[in-house]
Amino acid sequence: MKNIRIAIDGPSGAGKSTIARHIAGTLGILYLDTGAMYRAVALKVLRSGISLADAAAIARMMKDTRIDVEYRDDSQHILLDGEDVSGEIRSNEVSMGASAVSAHLAVRERLVSLQQDIARRSGVVMDGRDIGTKVLPNADVKIFLVASPEVRAQRRFLELQEKGLLDKTYEALLEEIRVRDRNDSSRTHSPLLQAEDAVLLDTTGFSLKEATDAVMALIEARKD
Ligand code: DC
């Protein structure tokens, strides 16, 4: 199991990161949240005032950008040009920005290659949008995790409420999820797509614990 490579893809809010983190802990392998890398690029674009739609300027910026992933205190830290931006990349503005910058080929090529380097070093569970189709096409287990937009918005609402960070209505969160789904699924380069050999898991009626157990059962069944 130590060398297993697991790909978990799906739309935002399907529970990918919580489940993937838990599985990595249980199996003693690395967890890579690939969305955090796109978020770090978006943060740099937003800070520098470049338009999120300006593919040429963003491609130039990428030549001069360093993204590193470090593991400390049991969690993943994202370094943008040496600065730990793990907290700052969680804002709403960065979420929407990441969905936009991830459409640019120069961004994808660079980050996919970094992700593949990390997967060469050890067993890993990665979550994202293109892990099963592009980053790890030969992954040992591929899972495509979905849930209805309403349930995903509800989960996000409760999560923000719990953290004391709730600053919008449920309806506004639902609309954001729909916009990101549309962006992520309709872009030309590596759109959100279920790999042919991925198992589809719909967690709409599941608690997080039930969803995690279901993913773990799929991994157990596939490991030989
Ligand atoms: O998983 P997340 O919500 O943190 O991802 C942020 C954005 O990054 C998401 O809207 C789409 C993009 N992304 C991607 O295109 N490919 C990935 N492998 C991971 C994320």
PDB file of C-alpha atoms and ligand atoms in Angstrom:
ATOM      1  CA  MET A   1       0.000   0.000   0.000  1.00  0.00           C
ATOM      2  CA  LYS A   2       2.925   2.396   0.599  1.00  0.00           C
ATOM      3  CA  ASN A   3       3.452   2.891  -3.129  1.00  0.00           C
ATOM      4  CA  ILE A   4      -0.189   3.101  -4.107  1.00  0.00           C
ATOM      5  CA  ARG A   5      -1.288   6.030  -6.275  1.00  0.00           C
ATOM      6  CA  ILE A   6      -4.856   7.158  -5.800  1.00  0.00           C
ATOM      7  CA  ALA A   7      -6.651   9.758  -7.932  1.00  0.00           C
ATOM      8  CA  ILE A   8      -9.762  11.490  -6.590  1.00  0.00           C
ATOM      9  CA  ASP A   9     -11.477  13.927  -8.935  1.00  0.00           C
ATOM     10  CA  GLY A  10     -14.767  15.743  -8.892  1.00  0.00           C
ATOM     11  CA  PRO A  11     -16.411  19.151  -8.659  1.00  0.00           C
ATOM     12  CA  SER A  12     -15.812  21.603  -5.803  1.00  0.00           C
ATOM     13  CA  GLY A  13     -17.447  20.756  -2.530  1.00  0.00           C
ATOM     14  CA  ALA A  14     -17.864  17.023  -3.190  1.00  0.00           C
ATOM     15  CA  GLY A  15     -15.756  16.262  -0.087  1.00  0.00           C
ATOM     16  CA  LYS A  16     -12.589  15.297  -2.008  1.00  0.00           C
ATOM     17  CA  SER A  17     -10.027  17.001   0.214  1.00  0.00           C
ATOM     18  CA  THR A  18     -11.414  15.875   3.579  1.00  0.00           C
ATOM     19  CA  ILE A  19     -11.722  12.306   2.331  1.00  0.00           C
ATOM     20  CA  ALA A  20      -8.320  12.285   0.609  1.00  0.00           C
ATOM     21  CA  ARG A  21      -6.579  13.681   3.712  1.00  0.00           C
ATOM     22  CA  HIS A  22      -8.175  11.028   5.877  1.00  0.00           C
ATOM     23  CA  ILE A  23      -7.191   8.239   3.484  1.00  0.00           C
ATOM     24  CA  ALA A  24      -3.601   9.451   3.248  1.00  0.00           C
ATOM     25  CA  GLY A  25      -3.413   9.436   7.073  1.00  0.00           C
ATOM     26  CA  THR A  26      -4.868   5.923   7.304  1.00  0.00           C
ATOM     27  CA  LEU A  27      -2.582   4.476   4.614  1.00  0.00           C
ATOM     28  CA  GLY A  28       0.508   6.449   5.669  1.00  0.00           C
ATOM     29  CA  ILE A  29       0.998   7.993   2.231  1.00  0.00           C
ATOM     30  CA  LEU A  30       1.276  11.579   1.001  1.00  0.00           C
ATOM     31  CA  TYR A  31      -1.763  13.775   0.380  1.00  0.00           C
ATOM     32  CA  LEU A  32      -1.508  16.350  -2.379  1.00  0.00           C
ATOM     33  CA  ASP A  33      -4.226  18.969  -2.677  1.00  0.00           C
ATOM     34  CA  THR A  34      -3.595  20.069  -6.277  1.00  0.00           C
ATOM     35  CA  GLY A  35      -6.263  22.794  -6.092  1.00  0.00           C
ATOM     36  CA  ALA A  36      -4.039  24.636  -3.595  1.00  0.00           C
ATOM     37  CA  MET A  37      -1.382  24.977  -6.306  1.00  0.00           C
ATOM     38  CA  TYR A  38      -3.870  26.601  -8.735  1.00  0.00           C
ATOM     39  CA  ARG A  39      -5.001  28.827  -5.882  1.00  0.00           C
ATOM     40  CA  ALA A  40      -1.416  30.007  -5.266  1.00  0.00           C
ATOM     41  CA  VAL A  41      -1.068  30.972  -8.939  1.00  0.00           C
ATOM     42  CA  ALA A  42      -4.416  32.815  -8.754  1.00  0.00           C
ATOM     43  CA  LEU A  43      -3.221  34.715  -5.677  1.00  0.00           C
ATOM     44  CA  LYS A  44      -0.149  35.921  -7.532  1.00  0.00           C
ATOM     45  CA  VAL A  45      -2.246  36.999 -10.537  1.00  0.00           C
ATOM     46  CA  LEU A  46      -4.684  38.876  -8.275  1.00  0.00           C
ATOM     47  CA  ARG A  47      -1.874  40.548  -6.329  1.00  0.00           C
ATOM     48  CA  SER A  48      -0.078  41.667  -9.468  1.00  0.00           C
ATOM     49  CA  GLY A  49      -3.185  43.170 -11.070  1.00  0.00           C
ATOM     50  CA  ILE A  50      -2.946  41.011 -14.222  1.00  0.00           C
ATOM     51  CA  SER A  51      -6.334  40.155 -15.720  1.00  0.00           C
ATOM     52  CA  LEU A  52      -7.393  36.587 -14.927  1.00  0.00           C
ATOM     53  CA  ALA A  53      -8.238  36.222 -18.626  1.00  0.00           C
ATOM     54  CA  ASP A  54      -4.850  37.422 -19.956  1.00  0.00           C
ATOM     55  CA  ALA A  55      -3.293  34.107 -21.043  1.00  0.00           C
ATOM     56  CA  ALA A  56      -0.114  35.686 -22.468  1.00  0.00           C
ATOM     57  CA  ALA A  57       0.663  37.790 -19.376  1.00  0.00           C
ATOM     58  CA  ILE A  58      -0.055  34.828 -17.101  1.00  0.00           C
ATOM     59  CA  ALA A  59       2.226  32.587 -19.193  1.00  0.00           C
ATOM     60  CA  ARG A  60       5.012  35.194 -18.794  1.00  0.00           C
ATOM     61  CA  MET A  61       4.360  35.413 -15.065  1.00  0.00           C
ATOM     62  CA  MET A  62       4.612  31.601 -14.747  1.00  0.00           C
ATOM     63  CA  LYS A  63       8.202  31.688 -16.047  1.00  0.00           C
ATOM     64  CA  ASP A  64       9.071  33.781 -13.040  1.00  0.00           C
ATOM     65  CA  THR A  65       7.005  31.893 -10.456  1.00  0.00           C
ATOM     66  CA  ARG A  66       8.018  29.211  -7.998  1.00  0.00           C
ATOM     67  CA  ILE A  67       5.482  26.941  -6.347  1.00  0.00           C
ATOM     68  CA  ASP A  68       6.705  24.531  -3.669  1.00  0.00           C
ATOM     69  CA  VAL A  69       4.825  22.069  -1.509  1.00  0.00           C
ATOM     70  CA  GLU A  70       6.113  21.343   1.977  1.00  0.00           C
ATOM     71  CA  TYR A  71       4.804  19.015   4.643  1.00  0.00           C
ATOM     72  CA  ARG A  72       4.945  20.300   8.212  1.00  0.00           C
ATOM     73  CA  ASP A  73       2.903  19.553  11.346  1.00  0.00           C
ATOM     74  CA  ASP A  74       1.021  16.870   9.429  1.00  0.00           C
ATOM     75  CA  SER A  75      -0.310  19.315   6.873  1.00  0.00           C
ATOM     76  CA  GLN A  76       0.494  20.555   3.410  1.00  0.00           C
ATOM     77  CA  HIS A  77       1.926  24.053   3.027  1.00  0.00           C
ATOM     78  CA  ILE A  78       2.030  25.910  -0.270  1.00  0.00           C
ATOM     79  CA  LEU A  79       4.924  28.261  -0.873  1.00  0.00           C
ATOM     80  CA  LEU A  80       4.537  30.952  -3.517  1.00  0.00           C
ATOM     81  CA  ASP A  81       7.971  32.307  -4.406  1.00  0.00           C
ATOM     82  CA  GLY A  82       9.108  31.165  -0.965  1.00  0.00           C
ATOM     83  CA  GLU A  83       6.175  32.702   0.971  1.00  0.00           C
ATOM     84  CA  ASP A  84       3.779  30.404   2.844  1.00  0.00           C
ATOM     85  CA  VAL A  85       0.357  31.350   1.430  1.00  0.00           C
ATOM     86  CA  SER A  86      -1.584  28.325   2.752  1.00  0.00           C
ATOM     87  CA  GLY A  87      -4.041  30.520   4.677  1.00  0.00           C
ATOM     88  CA  GLU A  88      -4.474  33.321   2.171  1.00  0.00           C
ATOM     89  CA  ILE A  89      -5.398  31.024  -0.725  1.00  0.00           C
ATOM     90  CA  ARG A  90      -8.637  29.955   1.002  1.00  0.00           C
ATOM     91  CA  SER A  91     -10.484  33.225   0.398  1.00  0.00           C
ATOM     92  CA  ASN A  92     -13.497  33.338  -1.852  1.00  0.00           C
ATOM     93  CA  GLU A  93     -11.828  35.702  -4.294  1.00  0.00           C
ATOM     94  CA  VAL A  94      -8.959  33.236  -4.709  1.00  0.00           C
ATOM     95  CA  SER A  95     -11.420  30.323  -5.202  1.00  0.00           C
ATOM     96  CA  MET A  96     -13.029  32.071  -8.146  1.00  0.00           C
ATOM     97  CA  GLY A  97      -9.603  33.227  -9.420  1.00  0.00           C
ATOM     98  CA  ALA A  98      -8.247  29.661  -9.312  1.00  0.00           C
ATOM     99  CA  SER A  99     -11.151  28.447 -11.400  1.00  0.00           C
ATOM    100  CA  ALA A 100     -10.254  31.121 -13.999  1.00  0.00           C
ATOM    101  CA  VAL A 101      -6.432  30.726 -14.096  1.00  0.00           C
ATOM    102  CA  SER A 102      -6.672  26.937 -14.241  1.00  0.00           C
ATOM    103  CA  ALA A 103      -8.063  27.294 -17.777  1.00  0.00           C
ATOM    104  CA  HIS A 104      -4.665  28.538 -19.075  1.00  0.00           C
ATOM    105  CA  LEU A 105      -2.412  25.920 -20.646  1.00  0.00           C
ATOM    106  CA  ALA A 106       0.838  27.472 -19.342  1.00  0.00           C
ATOM    107  CA  VAL A 107      -0.470  27.191 -15.783  1.00  0.00           C
ATOM    108  CA  ARG A 108      -1.677  23.610 -16.226  1.00  0.00           C
ATOM    109  CA  GLU A 109       1.501  22.337 -17.902  1.00  0.00           C
ATOM    110  CA  ARG A 110       3.684  23.699 -15.135  1.00  0.00           C
ATOM    111  CA  LEU A 111       1.551  22.442 -12.247  1.00  0.00           C
ATOM    112  CA  VAL A 112       0.882  19.010 -13.767  1.00  0.00           C
ATOM    113  CA  SER A 113       4.621  18.475 -14.138  1.00  0.00           C
ATOM    114  CA  LEU A 114       5.219  19.466 -10.478  1.00  0.00           C
ATOM    115  CA  GLN A 115       2.431  17.095  -9.395  1.00  0.00           C
ATOM    116  CA  GLN A 116       3.918  14.225 -11.396  1.00  0.00           C
ATOM    117  CA  ASP A 117       7.344  14.866  -9.799  1.00  0.00           C
ATOM    118  CA  ILE A 118       5.780  14.564  -6.351  1.00  0.00           C
ATOM    119  CA  ALA A 119       4.004  11.306  -7.304  1.00  0.00           C
ATOM    120  CA  ARG A 120       7.328   9.797  -8.425  1.00  0.00           C
ATOM    121  CA  ARG A 121       8.727  10.176  -4.906  1.00  0.00           C
ATOM    122  CA  SER A 122       6.171   8.183  -2.894  1.00  0.00           C
ATOM    123  CA  GLY A 123       2.702   6.707  -2.628  1.00  0.00           C
ATOM    124  CA  VAL A 124       0.158   9.482  -2.859  1.00  0.00           C
ATOM    125  CA  VAL A 125      -3.503  10.355  -2.873  1.00  0.00           C
ATOM    126  CA  MET A 126      -4.146  13.406  -5.031  1.00  0.00           C
ATOM    127  CA  ASP A 127      -7.365  15.282  -5.430  1.00  0.00           C
ATOM    128  CA  GLY A 128      -8.285  17.671  -8.217  1.00  0.00           C
ATOM    129  CA  ARG A 129     -10.080  17.780 -11.541  1.00  0.00           C
ATOM    130  CA  ASP A 130      -7.681  16.049 -13.949  1.00  0.00           C
ATOM    131  CA  ILE A 131      -5.773  13.587 -11.763  1.00  0.00           C
ATOM    132  CA  GLY A 132      -7.260  10.420 -13.265  1.00  0.00           C
ATOM    133  CA  THR A 133      -7.284  11.756 -16.824  1.00  0.00           C
ATOM    134  CA  LYS A 134      -4.008  13.673 -17.027  1.00  0.00           C
ATOM    135  CA  VAL A 135      -1.747  13.766 -13.964  1.00  0.00           C
ATOM    136  CA  LEU A 136      -1.819  10.071 -13.008  1.00  0.00           C
ATOM    137  CA  PRO A 137      -3.375   8.225 -15.964  1.00  0.00           C
ATOM    138  CA  ASN A 138      -1.930   4.968 -14.553  1.00  0.00           C
ATOM    139  CA  ALA A 139      -3.163   5.490 -10.982  1.00  0.00           C
ATOM    140  CA  ASP A 140      -3.939   2.274  -9.075  1.00  0.00           C
ATOM    141  CA  VAL A 141      -7.347   3.572  -7.995  1.00  0.00           C
ATOM    142  CA  LYS A 142      -9.419   6.331  -9.596  1.00  0.00           C
ATOM    143  CA  ILE A 143     -12.511   7.709  -7.983  1.00  0.00           C
ATOM    144  CA  PHE A 144     -14.832  10.372  -9.362  1.00  0.00           C
ATOM    145  CA  LEU A 145     -16.682  11.916  -6.457  1.00  0.00           C
ATOM    146  CA  VAL A 146     -19.899  13.849  -7.076  1.00  0.00           C
ATOM    147  CA  ALA A 147     -22.821  15.271  -5.100  1.00  0.00           C
ATOM    148  CA  SER A 148     -25.694  17.514  -6.103  1.00  0.00           C
ATOM    149  CA  PRO A 149     -24.901  21.269  -6.249  1.00  0.00           C
ATOM    150  CA  GLU A 150     -27.499  21.840  -3.479  1.00  0.00           C
ATOM    151  CA  VAL A 151     -25.820  19.386  -1.118  1.00  0.00           C
ATOM    152  CA  ARG A 152     -22.373  20.808  -1.886  1.00  0.00           C
ATOM    153  CA  ALA A 153     -23.589  24.348  -1.206  1.00  0.00           C
ATOM    154  CA  GLN A 154     -25.172  23.169   2.036  1.00  0.00           C
ATOM    155  CA  ARG A 155     -21.912  21.508   3.159  1.00  0.00           C
ATOM    156  CA  ARG A 156     -19.975  24.685   2.332  1.00  0.00           C
ATOM    157  CA  PHE A 157     -22.534  26.783   4.216  1.00  0.00           C
ATOM    158  CA  LEU A 158     -22.178  24.634   7.356  1.00  0.00           C
ATOM    159  CA  GLU A 159     -18.378  24.560   7.091  1.00  0.00           C
ATOM    160  CA  LEU A 160     -18.158  28.368   6.879  1.00  0.00           C
ATOM    161  CA  GLN A 161     -20.676  28.720   9.695  1.00  0.00           C
ATOM    162  CA  GLU A 162     -18.633  26.387  11.904  1.00  0.00           C
ATOM    163  CA  LYS A 163     -15.468  28.377  11.238  1.00  0.00           C
ATOM    164  CA  GLY A 164     -17.302  31.664  11.912  1.00  0.00           C
ATOM    165  CA  LEU A 165     -16.512  32.754   8.338  1.00  0.00           C
ATOM    166  CA  LEU A 166     -20.025  32.813   6.917  1.00  0.00           C
ATOM    167  CA  ASP A 167     -20.418  35.986   4.877  1.00  0.00           C
ATOM    168  CA  LYS A 168     -23.035  34.967   2.281  1.00  0.00           C
ATOM    169  CA  THR A 169     -26.375  33.339   1.894  1.00  0.00           C
ATOM    170  CA  TYR A 170     -26.888  29.719   0.914  1.00  0.00           C
ATOM    171  CA  GLU A 171     -28.239  30.920  -2.456  1.00  0.00           C
ATOM    172  CA  ALA A 172     -25.063  32.924  -3.152  1.00  0.00           C
ATOM    173  CA  LEU A 173     -22.887  29.900  -2.313  1.00  0.00           C
ATOM    174  CA  LEU A 174     -25.015  27.718  -4.596  1.00  0.00           C
ATOM    175  CA  GLU A 175     -24.583  30.188  -7.443  1.00  0.00           C
ATOM    176  CA  GLU A 176     -20.778  30.243  -6.911  1.00  0.00           C
ATOM    177  CA  ILE A 177     -20.671  26.461  -7.035  1.00  0.00           C
ATOM    178  CA  ARG A 178     -22.647  26.496 -10.281  1.00  0.00           C
ATOM    179  CA  VAL A 179     -20.267  29.075 -11.828  1.00  0.00           C
ATOM    180  CA  ARG A 180     -17.191  27.062 -10.832  1.00  0.00           C
ATOM    181  CA  ASP A 181     -18.760  23.835 -12.126  1.00  0.00           C
ATOM    182  CA  ARG A 182     -19.407  25.548 -15.448  1.00  0.00           C
ATOM    183  CA  ASN A 183     -15.865  26.984 -15.675  1.00  0.00           C
ATOM    184  CA  ASP A 184     -14.164  23.746 -14.647  1.00  0.00           C
ATOM    185  CA  SER A 185     -16.234  21.560 -16.987  1.00  0.00           C
ATOM    186  CA  SER A 186     -16.268  23.738 -20.086  1.00  0.00           C
ATOM    187  CA  ARG A 187     -12.610  24.802 -20.423  1.00  0.00           C
ATOM    188  CA  THR A 188     -10.621  23.555 -23.421  1.00  0.00           C
ATOM    189  CA  HIS A 189      -7.615  22.171 -21.539  1.00  0.00           C
ATOM    190  CA  SER A 190      -8.230  19.240 -19.177  1.00  0.00           C
ATOM    191  CA  PRO A 191     -11.855  19.957 -18.313  1.00  0.00           C
ATOM    192  CA  LEU A 192     -13.339  18.229 -15.295  1.00  0.00           C
ATOM    193  CA  LEU A 193     -14.087  14.772 -16.690  1.00  0.00           C
ATOM    194  CA  GLN A 194     -14.525  11.312 -15.273  1.00  0.00           C
ATOM    195  CA  ALA A 195     -11.713   9.014 -16.479  1.00  0.00           C
ATOM    196  CA  GLU A 196     -13.010   5.958 -18.325  1.00  0.00           C
ATOM    197  CA  ASP A 197     -11.618   3.639 -15.682  1.00  0.00           C
ATOM    198  CA  ALA A 198     -12.713   5.737 -12.668  1.00  0.00           C
ATOM    199  CA  VAL A 199     -15.388   4.564 -10.259  1.00  0.00           C
ATOM    200  CA  LEU A 200     -18.239   7.064  -9.884  1.00  0.00           C
ATOM    201  CA  LEU A 201     -19.327   7.696  -6.313  1.00  0.00           C
ATOM    202  CA  ASP A 202     -22.308   9.952  -5.639  1.00  0.00           C
ATOM    203  CA  THR A 203     -22.195  11.140  -2.017  1.00  0.00           C
ATOM    204  CA  THR A 204     -25.407  13.196  -2.145  1.00  0.00           C
ATOM    205  CA  GLY A 205     -27.187  11.296   0.597  1.00  0.00           C
ATOM    206  CA  PHE A 206     -24.005  10.479   2.573  1.00  0.00           C
ATOM    207  CA  SER A 207     -22.481  11.918   5.710  1.00  0.00           C
ATOM    208  CA  LEU A 208     -18.759  12.645   5.424  1.00  0.00           C
ATOM    209  CA  LYS A 209     -18.003   9.500   7.446  1.00  0.00           C
ATOM    210  CA  GLU A 210     -20.144   7.365   5.116  1.00  0.00           C
ATOM    211  CA  ALA A 211     -18.477   8.888   2.054  1.00  0.00           C
ATOM    212  CA  THR A 212     -14.990   8.278   3.502  1.00  0.00           C
ATOM    213  CA  ASP A 213     -15.869   4.657   4.348  1.00  0.00           C
ATOM    214  CA  ALA A 214     -17.208   4.125   0.823  1.00  0.00           C
ATOM    215  CA  VAL A 215     -13.987   5.488  -0.732  1.00  0.00           C
ATOM    216  CA  MET A 216     -11.866   3.370   1.615  1.00  0.00           C
ATOM    217  CA  ALA A 217     -13.859   0.266   0.664  1.00  0.00           C
ATOM    218  CA  LEU A 218     -13.202   0.965  -3.045  1.00  0.00           C
ATOM    219  CA  ILE A 219      -9.461   1.281  -2.350  1.00  0.00           C
ATOM    220  CA  GLU A 220      -9.408  -1.917  -0.303  1.00  0.00           C
ATOM    221  CA  ALA A 221     -11.214  -3.749  -3.106  1.00  0.00           C
ATOM    222  CA  ARG A 222      -8.786  -2.502  -5.752  1.00  0.00           C
ATOM    223  CA  LYS A 223      -5.477  -2.814  -3.928  1.00  0.00           C
ATOM    224  CA  ASP A 224      -4.635  -6.294  -5.272  1.00  0.00           C
TER     225      ASP A 224
HETATM  226  O1   DC B   1     -10.063  21.968  -5.420  1.00  0.00           O
HETATM  227  P1   DC B   1     -10.120  23.498  -5.318  1.00  0.00           P
HETATM  228  O2   DC B   1     -11.509  24.025  -5.153  1.00  0.00           O
HETATM  229  O3   DC B   1      -9.186  24.024  -4.275  1.00  0.00           O
HETATM  230  O4   DC B   1      -9.574  24.011  -6.740  1.00  0.00           O
HETATM  231  C1   DC B   1      -9.532  25.362  -7.089  1.00  0.00           C
HETATM  232  C2   DC B   1      -9.672  25.508  -8.602  1.00  0.00           C
HETATM  233  O5   DC B   1      -8.507  24.967  -9.240  1.00  0.00           O
HETATM  234  C3   DC B   1     -10.868  24.768  -9.222  1.00  0.00           C
HETATM  235  O6   DC B   1     -11.957  25.642  -9.458  1.00  0.00           O
HETATM  236  C4   DC B   1     -10.354  24.218 -10.516  1.00  0.00           C
HETATM  237  C5   DC B   1      -8.855  24.259 -10.416  1.00  0.00           C
HETATM  238  N1   DC B   1      -8.225  22.935 -10.386  1.00  0.00           N
HETATM  239  C6   DC B   1      -7.930  22.345 -11.594  1.00  0.00           C
HETATM  240  O7   DC B   1      -8.244  22.903 -12.649  1.00  0.00           O
HETATM  241  N2   DC B   1      -7.263  21.168 -11.621  1.00  0.00           N
HETATM  242  C7   DC B   1      -6.932  20.538 -10.478  1.00  0.00           C
HETATM  243  N3   DC B   1      -6.264  19.368 -10.540  1.00  0.00           N
HETATM  244  C8   DC B   1      -7.257  21.118  -9.223  1.00  0.00           C
HETATM  245  C9   DC B   1      -7.926  22.314  -9.216  1.00  0.00           C
END
